[in-house]
C-alpha positions in Angstrom: 8.4 10.8 80.8 10.5 9.6 79.3 14.2 10.0 79.3 16.7 10.1 76.0 20.4 9.5 76.4 21.9 12.6 74.6 25.9 11.6 75.5 27.9 11.9 72.4 31.3 10.4 73.5 31.4 7.1 75.6 33.9 8.8 77.9 31.1 12.0 78.8 28.9 11.1 81.7 25.8 10.1 81.2 23.2 13.4 80.1 19.5 13.3 79.9 16.7 15.2 78.2 13.1 14.5 79.4 10.5 15.3 76.6 6.4 14.9 77.3 5.3 11.5 77.5 2.7 10.1 74.4 -0.7 9.9 75.3 -1.3 6.1 74.8 0.7 3.5 77.4 3.8 2.2 76.2 5.6 -1.2 77.4 9.3 0.4 76.3 11.6 1.7 79.3 11.5 5.1 79.8 15.6 5.2 79.1 16.4 5.6 75.1 19.3 4.6 73.4 20.0 6.0 70.5 23.2 4.7 70.0 26.6 3.3 71.5 29.8 3.4 70.9 33.0 0.5 70.9 34.3 0.3 74.7 31.5 2.1 76.2 30.4 0.0 79.2 29.2 -2.6 79.0 29.0 -3.1 75.0 30.2 -6.9 74.3 28.7 -8.1 70.5 28.7 -11.3 70.3 31.4 -12.7 68.1 31.2 -12.8 64.6 33.8 -13.0 61.9 32.4 -13.0 58.1 33.6 -15.7 55.4 34.3 -18.3 58.2 34.0 -22.1 57.5 30.5 -22.9 59.4 27.7 -21.3 60.8 29.1 -22.1 64.1 32.4 -20.3 64.1 30.9 -18.0 62.2 28.3 -16.9 64.6 25.0 -15.8 64.3 23.5 -12.0 63.4 22.4 -10.5 66.1 20.2 -7.4 65.3 17.7 -7.3 68.0 17.9 -4.0 71.0 15.6 -6.3 73.1 16.9 -6.7 76.9 20.5 -7.3 76.9 20.7 -7.9 73.5 20.5 -4.0 73.0 24.6 -4.5 74.7 25.1 -7.4 72.7 24.0 -6.4 69.1 27.2 -7.3 66.0 24.8 -5.5 63.2 23.1 -2.9 62.6 19.2 -2.7 61.2 16.0 -4.6 60.7 15.1 -8.0 60.0 12.7 -7.9 57.4 13.2 -4.7 55.2 10.1 -2.4 55.0 8.3 -5.2 57.1 10.1 -4.0 59.9 8.0 -0.8 59.6 4.5 -2.9 59.5 5.4 -5.1 62.5 6.4 -1.4 64.4 2.4 -0.2 63.6 0.9 -3.6 64.7 3.0 -3.1 67.9 1.9 0.7 67.8 -1.5 0.3 67.8 -1.6 -2.5 70.7 -2.4 -5.6 67.7 1.5 -7.0 68.7 3.6 -7.3 72.1 6.4 -4.9 71.9 8.7 -8.3 72.8 6.6 -9.8 70.0 8.4 -13.2 68.3 7.7 -15.5 65.6 8.0 -19.1 66.2 10.1 -20.3 63.4 10.1 -24.1 64.6 9.0 -26.5 61.7 10.5 -23.7 59.1 13.2 -25.7 58.1 13.6 -25.4 54.4 12.6 -28.2 52.5 16.2 -28.9 50.8 19.3 -28.2 52.3 22.0 -27.0 50.1 25.0 -28.5 50.0 28.3 -26.7 51.5 29.8 -24.3 48.8 33.7 -23.1 49.3 31.9 -19.7 48.6 30.2 -19.2 51.8 33.8 -19.5 53.4 34.9 -16.7 51.3 34.6 -13.5 52.6 35.0 -11.4 49.0 32.7 -14.2 47.6 29.5 -12.9 49.1 29.0 -9.6 50.6 24.9 -9.1 50.5 23.5 -11.9 52.1 24.2 -14.7 54.6 24.6 -17.7 52.7 23.6 -19.7 56.6 20.3 -17.4 57.0 18.2 -20.1 55.9 19.2 -22.7 58.7 19.6 -21.1 61.7 16.9 -22.8 63.5 18.9 -25.5 63.6 22.6 -24.0 63.7 21.9 -21.9 66.2 18.9 -23.7 68.4 20.9 -23.2 71.5 21.0 -19.5 71.7 17.7 -19.6 70.6 16.5 -21.6 73.4 18.1 -19.2 75.4 15.8 -16.4 74.8 18.3 -15.2 71.9 16.3 -13.2 68.9 18.2 -14.8 66.3 15.8 -14.8 62.7 16.3 -16.3 59.0 17.3 -14.8 56.7 16.2 -17.3 53.7 13.7 -19.5 53.5 13.5 -22.7 51.3 10.4 -23.8 49.6 8.7 -26.1 47.1 5.7 -24.6 45.4 4.3 -25.0 41.4 3.8 -21.9 39.4 1.6 -20.9 36.3 2.0 -18.3 33.6 -0.2 -18.3 31.0 3.2 -17.9 28.4 4.4 -21.0 29.9 0.6 -22.7 28.5 0.9 -21.2 25.4 4.7 -22.5 24.8 3.8 -26.4 25.9 0.5 -25.7 22.3 3.1 -24.4 20.6 5.8 -27.2 21.0 8.5 -25.4 22.6 8.3 -26.6 25.8 7.4 -30.5 26.5 4.8 -32.0 29.4 7.3 -34.3 31.4 5.3 -34.7 34.7 8.3 -33.9 36.5 8.9 -30.2 36.1 6.2 -29.2 34.1 3.3 -31.2 35.4 0.3 -30.8 32.9 -0.1 -28.7 29.2 -2.2 -25.7 31.4 1.7 -25.1 32.0 1.4 -25.6 35.8 5.5 -26.2 36.8 7.2 -27.5 39.9 9.9 -25.3 41.5 12.3 -24.5 44.2 11.7 -20.9 45.4 14.2 -19.3 48.1 13.4 -16.0 49.8 16.3 -13.9 50.4 16.7 -10.7 52.6 19.9 -8.6 52.4 22.6 -9.2 54.8 25.5 -6.4 54.0 28.9 -6.9 55.1 29.9 -3.2 55.0 34.0 -4.2 54.1 32.9 -6.4 50.5 29.9 -4.1 49.6 32.4 -1.0 49.9 34.9 -3.3 47.8 32.2 -4.1 45.3 31.8 -0.5 44.0 35.5 1.1 44.7 34.8 3.2 47.7 36.1 3.0 51.1 34.5 2.0 54.1 33.9 4.6 56.0 32.8 6.6 52.5 30.2 3.4 52.0 28.8 4.2 56.0 28.6 7.6 56.2 26.8 8.3 52.9 24.7 5.6 53.7 24.1 7.4 57.0 22.9 10.6 55.3 21.0 9.5 52.9 18.7 7.7 55.1 18.1 10.8 57.2 20.1 9.8 59.6 18.3 7.0 60.7 20.9 4.2 61.4 23.9 6.3 63.3 25.8 3.1 64.6 26.9 3.3 61.1 29.2 6.1 62.3 29.8 5.4 66.3 30.1 1.9 66.0 33.0 1.0 63.6 32.9 -2.3 64.8 30.1 -4.0 63.6 30.6 -4.7 60.4 26.8 -5.8 59.3 24.2 -4.1 58.2 20.3 -5.3 57.4 19.5 -2.2 55.1 15.7 -1.4 54.8 15.2 -2.7 51.5 13.3 -5.3 49.5 14.8 -8.9 49.0 15.4 -11.1 46.4 13.7 -14.6 45.3 15.3 -17.8 43.6 13.3 -19.6 41.7 15.0 -23.1 40.6 13.9 -25.6 38.2 15.3 -28.9 38.2 17.1 -30.5 40.9 18.5 -27.6 42.9 21.4 -29.2 43.8 22.3 -29.1 40.4 22.5 -25.5 40.1 26.5 -25.7 41.6 27.1 -28.4 39.3 29.9 -27.6 36.9 29.2 -30.0 35.0 25.8 -29.7 34.0 24.9 -26.0 32.1 23.1 -23.3 33.5 20.0 -21.4 32.5 20.0 -18.0 34.5 17.9 -14.9 34.0 18.2 -11.7 36.5 15.5 -9.9 36.4 14.2 -6.4 38.2 10.4 -6.1 39.8 8.6 -4.7 37.2 5.5 -4.6 38.5 3.3 -2.7 36.0 4.3 -5.2 33.2 5.5 -8.8 35.3 2.0 -8.6 37.2 -0.6 -6.1 35.4 1.2 -6.4 32.0 0.9 -2.8 31.0 2.3 -1.5 28.0 4.0 1.1 29.6 6.5 -1.3 29.9 8.4 -4.9 28.1 9.6 -6.2 31.0 7.4 -9.0 31.1 8.3 -11.0 28.1 11.7 -11.0 29.0 10.8 -12.5 32.5 8.6 -15.3 31.0 11.2 -15.6 28.0 13.9 -16.7 30.7 11.7 -18.8 32.6 10.8 -21.0 29.8 14.3 -21.2 29.3 15.2 -22.3 32.6 12.5 -25.1 32.3 14.0 -25.8 29.0 17.4 -26.2 30.3 16.1 -28.2 33.0 14.2 -30.9 31.4 18.0 -31.2 29.4 19.5 -32.3 32.4 20.6 -28.8 33.2 19.6 -26.8 35.9 17.2 -23.1 35.3 17.4 -20.5 38.0 15.3 -17.4 37.4 16.7 -14.4 40.1 13.8 -12.0 40.9 14.9 -9.0 42.6 12.0 -6.6 45.3 13.5 -3.7 43.5 11.2 -1.9 41.1 13.0 -0.4 38.3 16.5 -1.0 39.6 15.6 1.0 43.0 14.4 3.6 41.2 11.0 2.7 43.0 7.2 3.6 40.7 7.2 7.1 41.1 10.5 7.9 39.7 10.0 5.2 37.1 6.6 7.0 36.1 7.8 10.6 36.4 10.7 9.5 33.9 8.0 7.8 31.2 6.2 10.9 31.5 9.9 12.6 30.6 10.5 10.5 27.8 6.9 10.9 26.0 7.3 14.5 26.2 10.6 14.6 24.3 12.6 14.7 27.6 16.4 12.9 29.0 16.6 9.0 29.5 16.2 7.3 32.6 20.0 6.6 32.6 20.6 9.7 35.4 18.2 7.7 37.4 19.7 4.3 37.6 22.0 3.1 40.4 25.0 0.5 40.2 23.4 -2.4 43.1 23.2 -4.6 40.7 26.7 -5.3 41.1 26.4 -6.6 45.0 24.7 -9.5 45.0 26.5 -12.7 45.9 24.5 -16.1 44.1 26.4 -18.3 45.0 24.1 -21.4 46.8 
């Protein structure tokens, strides 16, 4: 049998409801905590000060519900966005232990971005953790003590190859320099930065011109009430939303990105699976992406910096289902897609 905590206030005595146990065995506690409240017995969130001058004084982002951390969390949501759901499926199926934690040793960045003033300004970066790429080093002591702290960024080196870049080389629009453009086939060296969203809710609310309680209530309602602590824990200011992140492709030396003395060619691109991957004629997004990559390479070859930011939010977060419905409406002479588009482009903080 499983006990569910249904108390509606920290001042109320604990009330429990008994429900039928699932048919499969479970390694979780029989007492389910649905939500918590500030000031509730045992609640002691790890201190976190967004906009602090360094990672140590800022503190780690802790969202884990495992063990004693359920009372020490200082953030809501889950690492990995939609991946957390697939991870849960693997655990439910018995393929992973319920307390499984990835081993992040030897995963440090291949390039350490120099500290930037924007990292210490809570008004500049509100949708990602500027220290999220280096938690293995910054919070090693806490991790070794058993805390479930995870990176929200990863920095690696790679080669990429696009047919359009090969064509640009053959047409004389790009040169093979052996450093950025490796060869005449169009192979290009690139630094990749994968970023998961980490929202500082007061900053996100300010970007959208709303008050924080309105933002929190709206997020709660339109995620089906999935995150009750958006309402019950106003002291928790960090939210890891269940959405896709973004990938930053840097052409040329990464240190040039923050150098105001050199030119920067930048393309911000929302995912379009139909065009970007399958080159469907229903969209014309891939040519814009290819053009952005070409210009980013060109600027890097000229001594500047080239950056392409690829948002994993299909069609400005419409998703493919709604996006294709919009196409159908357009083909039949219906309304445009304007009323479906969101304004999520406004919340990102790209300072590296």
